[in-house]
mmCIF file of C-alpha atoms and ligand atoms in Angstrom:
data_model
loop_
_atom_site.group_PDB
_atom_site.id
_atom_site.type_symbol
_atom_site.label_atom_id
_atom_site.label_comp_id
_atom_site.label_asym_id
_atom_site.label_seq_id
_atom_site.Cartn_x
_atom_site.Cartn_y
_atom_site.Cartn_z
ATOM 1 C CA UNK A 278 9.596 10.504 15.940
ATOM 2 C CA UNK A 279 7.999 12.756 18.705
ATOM 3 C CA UNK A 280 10.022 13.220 22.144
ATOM 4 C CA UNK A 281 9.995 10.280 24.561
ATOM 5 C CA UNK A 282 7.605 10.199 26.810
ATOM 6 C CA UNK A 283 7.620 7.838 30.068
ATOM 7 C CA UNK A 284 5.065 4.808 28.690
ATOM 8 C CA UNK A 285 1.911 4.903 29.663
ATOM 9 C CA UNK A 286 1.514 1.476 30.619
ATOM 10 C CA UNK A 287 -0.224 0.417 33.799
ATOM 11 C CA UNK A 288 1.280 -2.222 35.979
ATOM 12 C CA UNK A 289 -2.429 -3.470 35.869
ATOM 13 C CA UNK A 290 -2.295 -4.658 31.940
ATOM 14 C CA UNK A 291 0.531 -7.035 32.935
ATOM 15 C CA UNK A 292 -0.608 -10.530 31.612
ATOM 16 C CA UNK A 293 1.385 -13.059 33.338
ATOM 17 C CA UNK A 294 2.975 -16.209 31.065
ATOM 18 C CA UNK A 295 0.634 -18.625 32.497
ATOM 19 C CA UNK A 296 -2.555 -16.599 31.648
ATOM 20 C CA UNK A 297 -0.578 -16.167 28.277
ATOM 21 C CA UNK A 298 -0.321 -19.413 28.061
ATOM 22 C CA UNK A 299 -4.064 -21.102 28.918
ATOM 23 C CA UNK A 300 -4.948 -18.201 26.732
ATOM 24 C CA UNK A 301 -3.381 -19.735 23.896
ATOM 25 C CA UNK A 302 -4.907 -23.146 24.451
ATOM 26 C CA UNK A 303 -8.250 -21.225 24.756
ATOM 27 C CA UNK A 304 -8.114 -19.452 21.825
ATOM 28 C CA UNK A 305 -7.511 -22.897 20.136
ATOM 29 C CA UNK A 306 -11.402 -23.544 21.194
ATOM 30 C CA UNK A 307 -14.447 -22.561 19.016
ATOM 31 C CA UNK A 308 -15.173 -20.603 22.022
ATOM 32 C CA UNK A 309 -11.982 -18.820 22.098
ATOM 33 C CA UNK A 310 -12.748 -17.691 18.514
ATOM 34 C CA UNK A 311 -16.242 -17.083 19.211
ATOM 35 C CA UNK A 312 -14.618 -14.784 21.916
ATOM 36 C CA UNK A 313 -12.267 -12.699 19.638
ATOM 37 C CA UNK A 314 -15.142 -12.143 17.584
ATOM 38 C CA UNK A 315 -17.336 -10.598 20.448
ATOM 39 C CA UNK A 316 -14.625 -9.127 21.882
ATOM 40 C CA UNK A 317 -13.704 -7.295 18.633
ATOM 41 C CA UNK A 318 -9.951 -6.712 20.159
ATOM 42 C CA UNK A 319 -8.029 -7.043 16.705
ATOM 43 C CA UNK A 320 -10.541 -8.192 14.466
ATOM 44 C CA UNK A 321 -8.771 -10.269 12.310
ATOM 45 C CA UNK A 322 -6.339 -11.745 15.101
ATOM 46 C CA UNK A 323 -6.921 -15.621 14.556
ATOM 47 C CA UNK A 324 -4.381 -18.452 16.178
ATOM 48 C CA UNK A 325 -1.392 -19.379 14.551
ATOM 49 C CA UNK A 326 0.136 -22.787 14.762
ATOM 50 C CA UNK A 327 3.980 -22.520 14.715
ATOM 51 C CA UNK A 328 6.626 -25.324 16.513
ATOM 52 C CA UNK A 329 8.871 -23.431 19.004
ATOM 53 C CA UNK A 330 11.722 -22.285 17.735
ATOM 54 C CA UNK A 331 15.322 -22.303 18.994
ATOM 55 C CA UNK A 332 15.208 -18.151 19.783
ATOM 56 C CA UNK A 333 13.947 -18.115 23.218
ATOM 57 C CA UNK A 334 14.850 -15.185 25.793
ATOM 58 C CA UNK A 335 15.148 -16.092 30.152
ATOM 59 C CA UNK A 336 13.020 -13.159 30.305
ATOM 60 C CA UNK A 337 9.752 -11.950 31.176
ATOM 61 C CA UNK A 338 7.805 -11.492 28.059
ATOM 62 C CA UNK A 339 6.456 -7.886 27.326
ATOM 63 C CA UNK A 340 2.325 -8.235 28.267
ATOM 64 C CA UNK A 341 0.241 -8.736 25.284
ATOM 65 C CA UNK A 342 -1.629 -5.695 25.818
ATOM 66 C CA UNK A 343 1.115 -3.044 26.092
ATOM 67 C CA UNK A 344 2.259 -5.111 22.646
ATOM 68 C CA UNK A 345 -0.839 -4.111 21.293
ATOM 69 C CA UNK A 346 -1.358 -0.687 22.717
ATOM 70 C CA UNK A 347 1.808 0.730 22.586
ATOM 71 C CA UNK A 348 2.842 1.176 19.237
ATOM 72 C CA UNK A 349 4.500 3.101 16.321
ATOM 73 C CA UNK A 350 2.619 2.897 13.065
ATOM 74 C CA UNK A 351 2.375 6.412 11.403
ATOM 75 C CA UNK A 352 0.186 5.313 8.384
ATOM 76 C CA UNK A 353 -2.533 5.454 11.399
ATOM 77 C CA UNK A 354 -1.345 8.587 13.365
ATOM 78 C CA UNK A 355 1.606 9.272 15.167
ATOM 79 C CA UNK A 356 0.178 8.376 18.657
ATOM 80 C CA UNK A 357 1.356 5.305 20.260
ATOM 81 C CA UNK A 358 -2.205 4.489 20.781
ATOM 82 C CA UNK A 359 -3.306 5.691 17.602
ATOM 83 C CA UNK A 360 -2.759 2.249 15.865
ATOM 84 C CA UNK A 361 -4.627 -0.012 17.877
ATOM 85 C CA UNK A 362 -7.355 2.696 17.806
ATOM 86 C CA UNK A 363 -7.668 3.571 14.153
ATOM 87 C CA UNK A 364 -6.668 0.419 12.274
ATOM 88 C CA UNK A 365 -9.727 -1.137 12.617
ATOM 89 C CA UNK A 366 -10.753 -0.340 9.494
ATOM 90 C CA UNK A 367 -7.735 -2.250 7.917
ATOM 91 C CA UNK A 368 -8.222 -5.150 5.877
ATOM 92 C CA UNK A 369 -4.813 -7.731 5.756
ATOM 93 C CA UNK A 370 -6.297 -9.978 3.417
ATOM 94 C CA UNK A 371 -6.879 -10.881 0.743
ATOM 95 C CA UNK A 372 -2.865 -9.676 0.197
ATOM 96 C CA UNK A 373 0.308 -10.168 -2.074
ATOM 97 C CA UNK A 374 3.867 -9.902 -1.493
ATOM 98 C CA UNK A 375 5.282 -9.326 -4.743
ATOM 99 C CA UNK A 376 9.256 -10.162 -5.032
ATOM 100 C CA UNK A 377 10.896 -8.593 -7.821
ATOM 101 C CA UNK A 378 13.829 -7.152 -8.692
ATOM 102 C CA UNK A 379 17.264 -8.809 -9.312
ATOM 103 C CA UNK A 380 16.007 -11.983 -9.152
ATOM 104 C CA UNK A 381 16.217 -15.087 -11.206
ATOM 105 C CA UNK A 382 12.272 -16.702 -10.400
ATOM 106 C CA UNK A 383 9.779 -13.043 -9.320
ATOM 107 C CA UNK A 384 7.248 -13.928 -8.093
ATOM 108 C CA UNK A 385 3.737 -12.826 -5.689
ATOM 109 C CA UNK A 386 2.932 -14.767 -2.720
ATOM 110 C CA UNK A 387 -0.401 -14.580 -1.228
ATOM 111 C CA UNK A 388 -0.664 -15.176 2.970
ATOM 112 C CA UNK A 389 -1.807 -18.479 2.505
ATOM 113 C CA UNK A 390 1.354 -19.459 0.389
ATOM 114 C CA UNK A 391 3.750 -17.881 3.156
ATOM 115 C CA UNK A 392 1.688 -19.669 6.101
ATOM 116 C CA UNK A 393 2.656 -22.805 4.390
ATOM 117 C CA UNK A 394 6.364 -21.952 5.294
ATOM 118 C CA UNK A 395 7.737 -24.027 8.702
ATOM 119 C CA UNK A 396 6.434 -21.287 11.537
ATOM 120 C CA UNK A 397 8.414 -21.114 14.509
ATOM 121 C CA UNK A 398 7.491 -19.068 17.602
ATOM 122 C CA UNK A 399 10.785 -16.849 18.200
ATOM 123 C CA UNK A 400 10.994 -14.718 20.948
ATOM 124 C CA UNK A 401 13.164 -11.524 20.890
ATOM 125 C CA UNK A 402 14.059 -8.839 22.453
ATOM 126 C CA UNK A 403 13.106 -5.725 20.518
ATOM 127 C CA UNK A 404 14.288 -1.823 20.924
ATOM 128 C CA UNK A 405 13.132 1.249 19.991
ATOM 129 C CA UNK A 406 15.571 4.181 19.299
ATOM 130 C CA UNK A 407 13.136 6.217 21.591
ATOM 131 C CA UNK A 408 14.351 4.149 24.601
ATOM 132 C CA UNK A 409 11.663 1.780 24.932
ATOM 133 C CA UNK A 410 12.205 -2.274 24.850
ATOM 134 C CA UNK A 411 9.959 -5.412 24.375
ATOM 135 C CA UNK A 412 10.146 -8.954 24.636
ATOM 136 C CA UNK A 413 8.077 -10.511 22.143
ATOM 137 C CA UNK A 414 7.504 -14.002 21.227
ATOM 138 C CA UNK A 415 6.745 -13.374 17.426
ATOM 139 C CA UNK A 416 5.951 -16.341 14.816
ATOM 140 C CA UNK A 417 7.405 -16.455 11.704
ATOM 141 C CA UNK A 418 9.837 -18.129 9.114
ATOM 142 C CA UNK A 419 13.438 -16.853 7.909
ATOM 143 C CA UNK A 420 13.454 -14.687 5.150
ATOM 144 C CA UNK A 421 15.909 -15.942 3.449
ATOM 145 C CA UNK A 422 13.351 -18.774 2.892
ATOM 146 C CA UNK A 423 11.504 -16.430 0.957
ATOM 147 C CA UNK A 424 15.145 -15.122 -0.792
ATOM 148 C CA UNK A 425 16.121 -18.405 -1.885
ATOM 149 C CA UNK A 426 12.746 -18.966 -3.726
ATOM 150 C CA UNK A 427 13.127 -15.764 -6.141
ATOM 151 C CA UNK A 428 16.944 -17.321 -6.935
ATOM 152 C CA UNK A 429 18.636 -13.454 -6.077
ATOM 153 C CA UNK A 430 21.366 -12.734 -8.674
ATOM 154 C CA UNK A 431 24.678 -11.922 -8.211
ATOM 155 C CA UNK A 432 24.464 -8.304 -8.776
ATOM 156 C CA UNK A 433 21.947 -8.202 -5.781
ATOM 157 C CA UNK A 434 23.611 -6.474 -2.819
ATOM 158 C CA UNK A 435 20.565 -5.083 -0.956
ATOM 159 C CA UNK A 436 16.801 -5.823 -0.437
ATOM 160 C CA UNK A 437 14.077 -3.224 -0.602
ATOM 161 C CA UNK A 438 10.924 -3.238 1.284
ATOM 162 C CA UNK A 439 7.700 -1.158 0.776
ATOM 163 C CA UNK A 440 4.298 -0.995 2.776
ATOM 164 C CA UNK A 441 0.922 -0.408 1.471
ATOM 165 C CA UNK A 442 -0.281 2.994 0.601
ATOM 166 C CA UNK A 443 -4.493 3.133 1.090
ATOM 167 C CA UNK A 444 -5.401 6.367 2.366
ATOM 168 C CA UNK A 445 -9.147 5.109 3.237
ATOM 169 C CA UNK A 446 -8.243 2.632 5.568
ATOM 170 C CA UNK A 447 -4.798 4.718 7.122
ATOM 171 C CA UNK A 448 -5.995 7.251 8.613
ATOM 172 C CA UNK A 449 -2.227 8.782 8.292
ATOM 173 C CA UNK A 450 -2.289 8.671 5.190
ATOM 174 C CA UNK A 451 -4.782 11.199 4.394
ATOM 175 C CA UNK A 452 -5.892 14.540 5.589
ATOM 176 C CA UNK A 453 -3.406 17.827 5.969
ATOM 177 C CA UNK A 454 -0.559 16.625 8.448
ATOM 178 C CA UNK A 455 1.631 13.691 6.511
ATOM 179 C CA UNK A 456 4.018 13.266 9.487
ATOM 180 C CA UNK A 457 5.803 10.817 6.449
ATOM 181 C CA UNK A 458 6.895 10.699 2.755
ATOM 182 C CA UNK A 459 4.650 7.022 1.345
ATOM 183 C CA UNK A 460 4.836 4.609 1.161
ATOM 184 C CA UNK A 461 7.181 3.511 4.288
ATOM 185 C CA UNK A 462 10.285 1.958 2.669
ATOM 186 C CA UNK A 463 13.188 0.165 4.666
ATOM 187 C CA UNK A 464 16.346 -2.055 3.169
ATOM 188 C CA UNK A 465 18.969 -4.462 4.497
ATOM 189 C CA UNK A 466 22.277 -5.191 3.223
ATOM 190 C CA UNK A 467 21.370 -8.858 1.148
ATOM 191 C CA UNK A 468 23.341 -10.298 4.025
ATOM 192 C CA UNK A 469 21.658 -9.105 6.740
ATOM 193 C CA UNK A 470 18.708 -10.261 5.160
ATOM 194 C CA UNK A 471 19.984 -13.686 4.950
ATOM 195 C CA UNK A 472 20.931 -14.151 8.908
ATOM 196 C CA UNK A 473 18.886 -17.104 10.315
ATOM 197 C CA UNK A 474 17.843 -13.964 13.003
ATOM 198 C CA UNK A 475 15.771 -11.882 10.235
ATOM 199 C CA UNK A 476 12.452 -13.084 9.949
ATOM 200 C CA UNK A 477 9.317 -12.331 8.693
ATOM 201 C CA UNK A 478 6.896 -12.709 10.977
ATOM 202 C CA UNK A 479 2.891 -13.399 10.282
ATOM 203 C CA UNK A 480 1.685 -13.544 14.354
ATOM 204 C CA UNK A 481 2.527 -12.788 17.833
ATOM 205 C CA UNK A 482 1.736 -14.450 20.902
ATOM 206 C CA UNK A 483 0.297 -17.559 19.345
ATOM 207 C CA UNK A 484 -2.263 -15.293 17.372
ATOM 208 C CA UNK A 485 -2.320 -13.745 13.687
ATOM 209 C CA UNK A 486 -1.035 -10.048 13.660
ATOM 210 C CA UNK A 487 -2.877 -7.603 14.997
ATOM 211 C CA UNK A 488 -3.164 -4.621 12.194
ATOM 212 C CA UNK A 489 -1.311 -2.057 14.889
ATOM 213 C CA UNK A 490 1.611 -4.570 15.168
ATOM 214 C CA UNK A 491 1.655 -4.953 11.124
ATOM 215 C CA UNK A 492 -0.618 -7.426 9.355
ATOM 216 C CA UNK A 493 -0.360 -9.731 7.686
ATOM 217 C CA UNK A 494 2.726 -9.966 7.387
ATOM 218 C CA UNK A 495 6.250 -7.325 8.752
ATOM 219 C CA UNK A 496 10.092 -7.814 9.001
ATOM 220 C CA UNK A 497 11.957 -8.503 11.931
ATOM 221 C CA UNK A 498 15.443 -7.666 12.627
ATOM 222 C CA UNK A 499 16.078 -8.361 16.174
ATOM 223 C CA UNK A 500 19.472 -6.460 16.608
ATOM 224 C CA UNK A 501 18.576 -3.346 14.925
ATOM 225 C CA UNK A 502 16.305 -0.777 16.084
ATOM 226 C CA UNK A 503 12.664 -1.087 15.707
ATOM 227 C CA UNK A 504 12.279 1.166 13.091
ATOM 228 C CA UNK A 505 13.841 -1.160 10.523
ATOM 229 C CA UNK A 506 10.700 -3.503 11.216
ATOM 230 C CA UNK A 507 8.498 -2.528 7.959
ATOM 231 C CA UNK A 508 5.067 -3.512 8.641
ATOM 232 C CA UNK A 509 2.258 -4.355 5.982
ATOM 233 C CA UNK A 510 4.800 -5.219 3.368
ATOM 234 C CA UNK A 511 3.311 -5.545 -0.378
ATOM 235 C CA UNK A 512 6.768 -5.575 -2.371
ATOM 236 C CA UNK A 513 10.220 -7.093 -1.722
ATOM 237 C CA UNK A 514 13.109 -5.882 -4.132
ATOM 238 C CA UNK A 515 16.629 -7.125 -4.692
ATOM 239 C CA UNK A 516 18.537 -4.492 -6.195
ATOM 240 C CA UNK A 517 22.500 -3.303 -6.406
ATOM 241 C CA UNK A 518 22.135 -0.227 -4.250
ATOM 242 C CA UNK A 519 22.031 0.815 -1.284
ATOM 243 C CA UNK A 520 17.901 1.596 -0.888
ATOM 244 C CA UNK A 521 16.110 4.462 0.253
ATOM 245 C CA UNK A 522 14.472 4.141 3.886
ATOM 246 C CA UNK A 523 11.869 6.094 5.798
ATOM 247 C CA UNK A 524 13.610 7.365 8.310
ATOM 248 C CA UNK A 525 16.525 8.489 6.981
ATOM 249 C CA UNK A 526 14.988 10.027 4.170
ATOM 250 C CA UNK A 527 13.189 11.792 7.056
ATOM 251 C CA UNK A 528 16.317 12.916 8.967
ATOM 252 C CA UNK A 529 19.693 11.403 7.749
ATOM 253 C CA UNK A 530 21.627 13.032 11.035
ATOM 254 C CA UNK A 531 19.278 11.063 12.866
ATOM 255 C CA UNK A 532 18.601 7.838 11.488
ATOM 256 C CA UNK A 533 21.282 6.133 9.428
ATOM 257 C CA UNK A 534 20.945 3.107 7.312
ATOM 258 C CA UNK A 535 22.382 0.397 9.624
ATOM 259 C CA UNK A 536 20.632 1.121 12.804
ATOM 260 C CA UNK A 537 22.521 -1.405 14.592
ATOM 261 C CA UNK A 538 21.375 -1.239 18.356
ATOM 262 C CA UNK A 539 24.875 0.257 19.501
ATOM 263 C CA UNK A 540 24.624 1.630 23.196
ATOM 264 C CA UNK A 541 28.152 3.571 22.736
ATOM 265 C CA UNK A 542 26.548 5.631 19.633
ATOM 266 C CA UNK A 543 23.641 7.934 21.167
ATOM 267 C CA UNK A 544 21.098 9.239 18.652
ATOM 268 C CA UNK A 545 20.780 13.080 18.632
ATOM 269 C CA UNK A 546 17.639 13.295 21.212
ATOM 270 C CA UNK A 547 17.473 10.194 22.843
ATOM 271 C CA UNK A 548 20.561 8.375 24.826
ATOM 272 C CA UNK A 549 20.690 5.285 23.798
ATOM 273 C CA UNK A 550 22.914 3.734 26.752
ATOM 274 C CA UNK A 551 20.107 2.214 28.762
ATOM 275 C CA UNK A 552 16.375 1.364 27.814
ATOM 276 C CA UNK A 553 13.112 0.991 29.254
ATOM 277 C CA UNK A 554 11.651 -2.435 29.149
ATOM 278 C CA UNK A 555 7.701 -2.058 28.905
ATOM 279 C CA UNK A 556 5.320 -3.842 31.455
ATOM 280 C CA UNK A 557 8.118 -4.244 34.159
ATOM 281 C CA UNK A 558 8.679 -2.817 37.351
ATOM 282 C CA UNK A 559 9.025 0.323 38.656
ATOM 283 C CA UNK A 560 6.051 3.361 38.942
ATOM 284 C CA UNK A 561 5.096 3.573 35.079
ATOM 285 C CA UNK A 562 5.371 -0.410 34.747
ATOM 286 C CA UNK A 563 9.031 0.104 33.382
ATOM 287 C CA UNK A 564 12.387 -0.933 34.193
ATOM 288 C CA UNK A 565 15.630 0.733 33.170
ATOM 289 C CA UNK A 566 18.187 -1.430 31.745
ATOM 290 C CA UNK A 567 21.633 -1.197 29.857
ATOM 291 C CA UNK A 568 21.418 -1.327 26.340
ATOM 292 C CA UNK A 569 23.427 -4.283 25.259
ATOM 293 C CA UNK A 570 25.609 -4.120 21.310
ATOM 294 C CA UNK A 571 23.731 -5.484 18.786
ATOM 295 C CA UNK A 572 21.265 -5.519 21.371
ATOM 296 C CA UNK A 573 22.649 -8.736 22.704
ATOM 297 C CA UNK A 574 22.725 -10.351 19.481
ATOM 298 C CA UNK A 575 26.462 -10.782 19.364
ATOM 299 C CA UNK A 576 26.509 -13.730 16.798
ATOM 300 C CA UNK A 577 25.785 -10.650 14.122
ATOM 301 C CA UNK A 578 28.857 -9.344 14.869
ATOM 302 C CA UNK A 579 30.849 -10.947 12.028
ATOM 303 C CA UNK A 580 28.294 -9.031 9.332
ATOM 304 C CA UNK A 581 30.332 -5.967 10.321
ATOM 305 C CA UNK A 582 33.955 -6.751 10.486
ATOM 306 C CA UNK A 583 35.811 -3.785 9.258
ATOM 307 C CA UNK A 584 32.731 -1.126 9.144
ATOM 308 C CA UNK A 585 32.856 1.684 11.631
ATOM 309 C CA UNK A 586 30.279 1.737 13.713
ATOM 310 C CA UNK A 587 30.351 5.068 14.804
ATOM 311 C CA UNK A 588 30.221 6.611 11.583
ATOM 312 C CA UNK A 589 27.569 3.966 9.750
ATOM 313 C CA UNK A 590 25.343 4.206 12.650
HETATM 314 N N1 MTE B 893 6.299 0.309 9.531
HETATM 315 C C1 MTE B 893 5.478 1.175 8.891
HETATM 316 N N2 MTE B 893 4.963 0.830 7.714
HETATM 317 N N3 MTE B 893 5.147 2.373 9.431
HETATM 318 C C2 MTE B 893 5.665 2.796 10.627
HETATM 319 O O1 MTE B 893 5.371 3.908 11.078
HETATM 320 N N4 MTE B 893 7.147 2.254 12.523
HETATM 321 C C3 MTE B 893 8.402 1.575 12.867
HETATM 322 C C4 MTE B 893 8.308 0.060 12.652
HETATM 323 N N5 MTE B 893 7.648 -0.247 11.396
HETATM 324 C C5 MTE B 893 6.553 1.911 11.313
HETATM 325 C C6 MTE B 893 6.836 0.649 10.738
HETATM 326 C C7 MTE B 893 8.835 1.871 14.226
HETATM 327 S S1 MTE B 893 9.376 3.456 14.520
HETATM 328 C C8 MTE B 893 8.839 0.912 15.210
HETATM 329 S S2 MTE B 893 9.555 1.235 16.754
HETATM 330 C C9 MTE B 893 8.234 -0.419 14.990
HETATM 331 O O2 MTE B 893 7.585 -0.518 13.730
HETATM 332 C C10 MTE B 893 7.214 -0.686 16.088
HETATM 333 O O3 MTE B 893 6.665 -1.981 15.962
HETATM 334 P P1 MTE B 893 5.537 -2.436 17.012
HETATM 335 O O4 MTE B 893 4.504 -1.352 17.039
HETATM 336 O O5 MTE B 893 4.976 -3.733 16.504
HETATM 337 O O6 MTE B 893 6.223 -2.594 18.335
#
């Protein structure tokens, strides 16, 4: 990942709760969808019925816009904007998860199967390794949902995840720079992928996906850095070991499998003892913060008895 740079997020895109909010009901309207579609902000961003969950946060949540705007996709260019502004050519459906592997049932799911799964509206608090931290109210089901439908067998220890590879509508994906090896792989222990707190998530703020933020459908893993969040996943694998992922692949002294946000283990470049939360305070529209363990997900704690932290960062 290129050096941090201070966001560039003015305090002027800040889109209070309550806007947030009538916005929802709006976009619930023929003329709220009439809107998106003259608006052309995220083309395929539609809204997304879920029941609120149990995962909410007592803080502010991270303006839609710098959600949006602000984002790391490198299959469109390595430029936080570079996602919002070249994945317009993207095209989320139709789409099929396929979930193979050590499993007793594979099978493909299309979108429409996985929207039939109980959505909840979970907000959490996300963080980058770069520094940077978001509070986003995603919407999305467990994955172990998904898990316990493909009947894992024993021998599964781990789960595999791949995104899409198609050059003409990545931008990043073609031409001479490849900033990445594709596709963009990630894994969890089978455990981790289990916790009620790992979800896959179909929509944010009460809307479909945008493409820059994943469509149609990405992981979330709310105590580990964002990087573990594979977006655009086609193919979900239980196998025995340990999988290969992106970013280590990349740089193994930099990135390690686990990823656990751990503010006593700083990552070569980047300190990662206190955070910037996007869209709050301060000159840039930031706000330092300490950087809590497990990013203040402490009820993961127990998936790690006896690992060192240090030294399986
Ligand atoms: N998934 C794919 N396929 N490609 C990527 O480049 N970037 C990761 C992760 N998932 C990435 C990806 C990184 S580095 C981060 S910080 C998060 O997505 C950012 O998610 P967001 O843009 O929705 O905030």
């Amino acid at each position: 990942m290129p050096a941090y740079r201070p966001p560039r997020i003015a305090a002027s895109e800040i889109t209070p709760k309550g806007i947030y909010l009538s916005r929802r009901s709006f976009l619930g309207t023929a003329a709220g969808l009439a809107a998106i579609g003259l608006a052309g902000r995220d083309a395929i961003a539609a809204p997304l019925a879920a029941k609120p969950g149990a995962y909410k946060l007592d803080e502010k949540l991270t303006p839609l816009d710098a959600v949006t705007s602000y984002n790391n996709f490198y299959e469109f260019g390595v430029g936080k904007s570079d996602p919002k502004e070249y994945s317009g050519d993207f095209k989320p459906t139709p789409w099929t998860v396929k979930v193979d592997g050590l499993v007793g049932k594979p099978q493909e799911f299309g979108i429409e199967d996985l929207l039939k799964y109980q959505l909840e509206e979970r907000t959490y608090r996300m963080r980058c390794v770069e520094g940077w931290s978001m509070a986003i109210p995603w919407i999305g089901f467990p994955l172990a949902t998904l898990l316990d439908k493909v009947e894992p067998l024993g021998s599964a220890k781990y789960v595999a995840f791949e995104t899409i590879v198609r050059p003409d509508e990545m931008p990043g994906q073609r031409g001479l720079f490849q900033p990445l090896k594709w596709p963009y792989v990630e894994g969890l222990r089978l455990d981790e992928a289990r916790h009620p707190l790992t979800i896959l998530a179909l929509g944010l703020y009460g809307e479909t996906l945008p493409n820059q933020n994943g469509a149609p459908v990405r992981l979330v893993v709310p105590w580990k850095y964002g990087f573990k969040g594979i977006k655009s996943i086609v193919r979900i694998s239980l196998v025995e070991q340990q999988p290969e992922t992106t970013w280590k692949n990349s740089n193994a002294r930099e990135y390690g499998f686990y990823s656990n946000v751990n503010p006593n283990v700083d990552h070569p470049r980047w300190s990662q003892a206190t955070e910037q939360r996007i869209g709050e305070g301060g000159f840039f529209g930031v706000e330092n913060r300490p950087t809590l363990m497990f990013n203040g997900y402490e009820e993961v704690a127990n998936l790690y008895t006896g690992l060192d932290l240090k030294a399986n960062y």
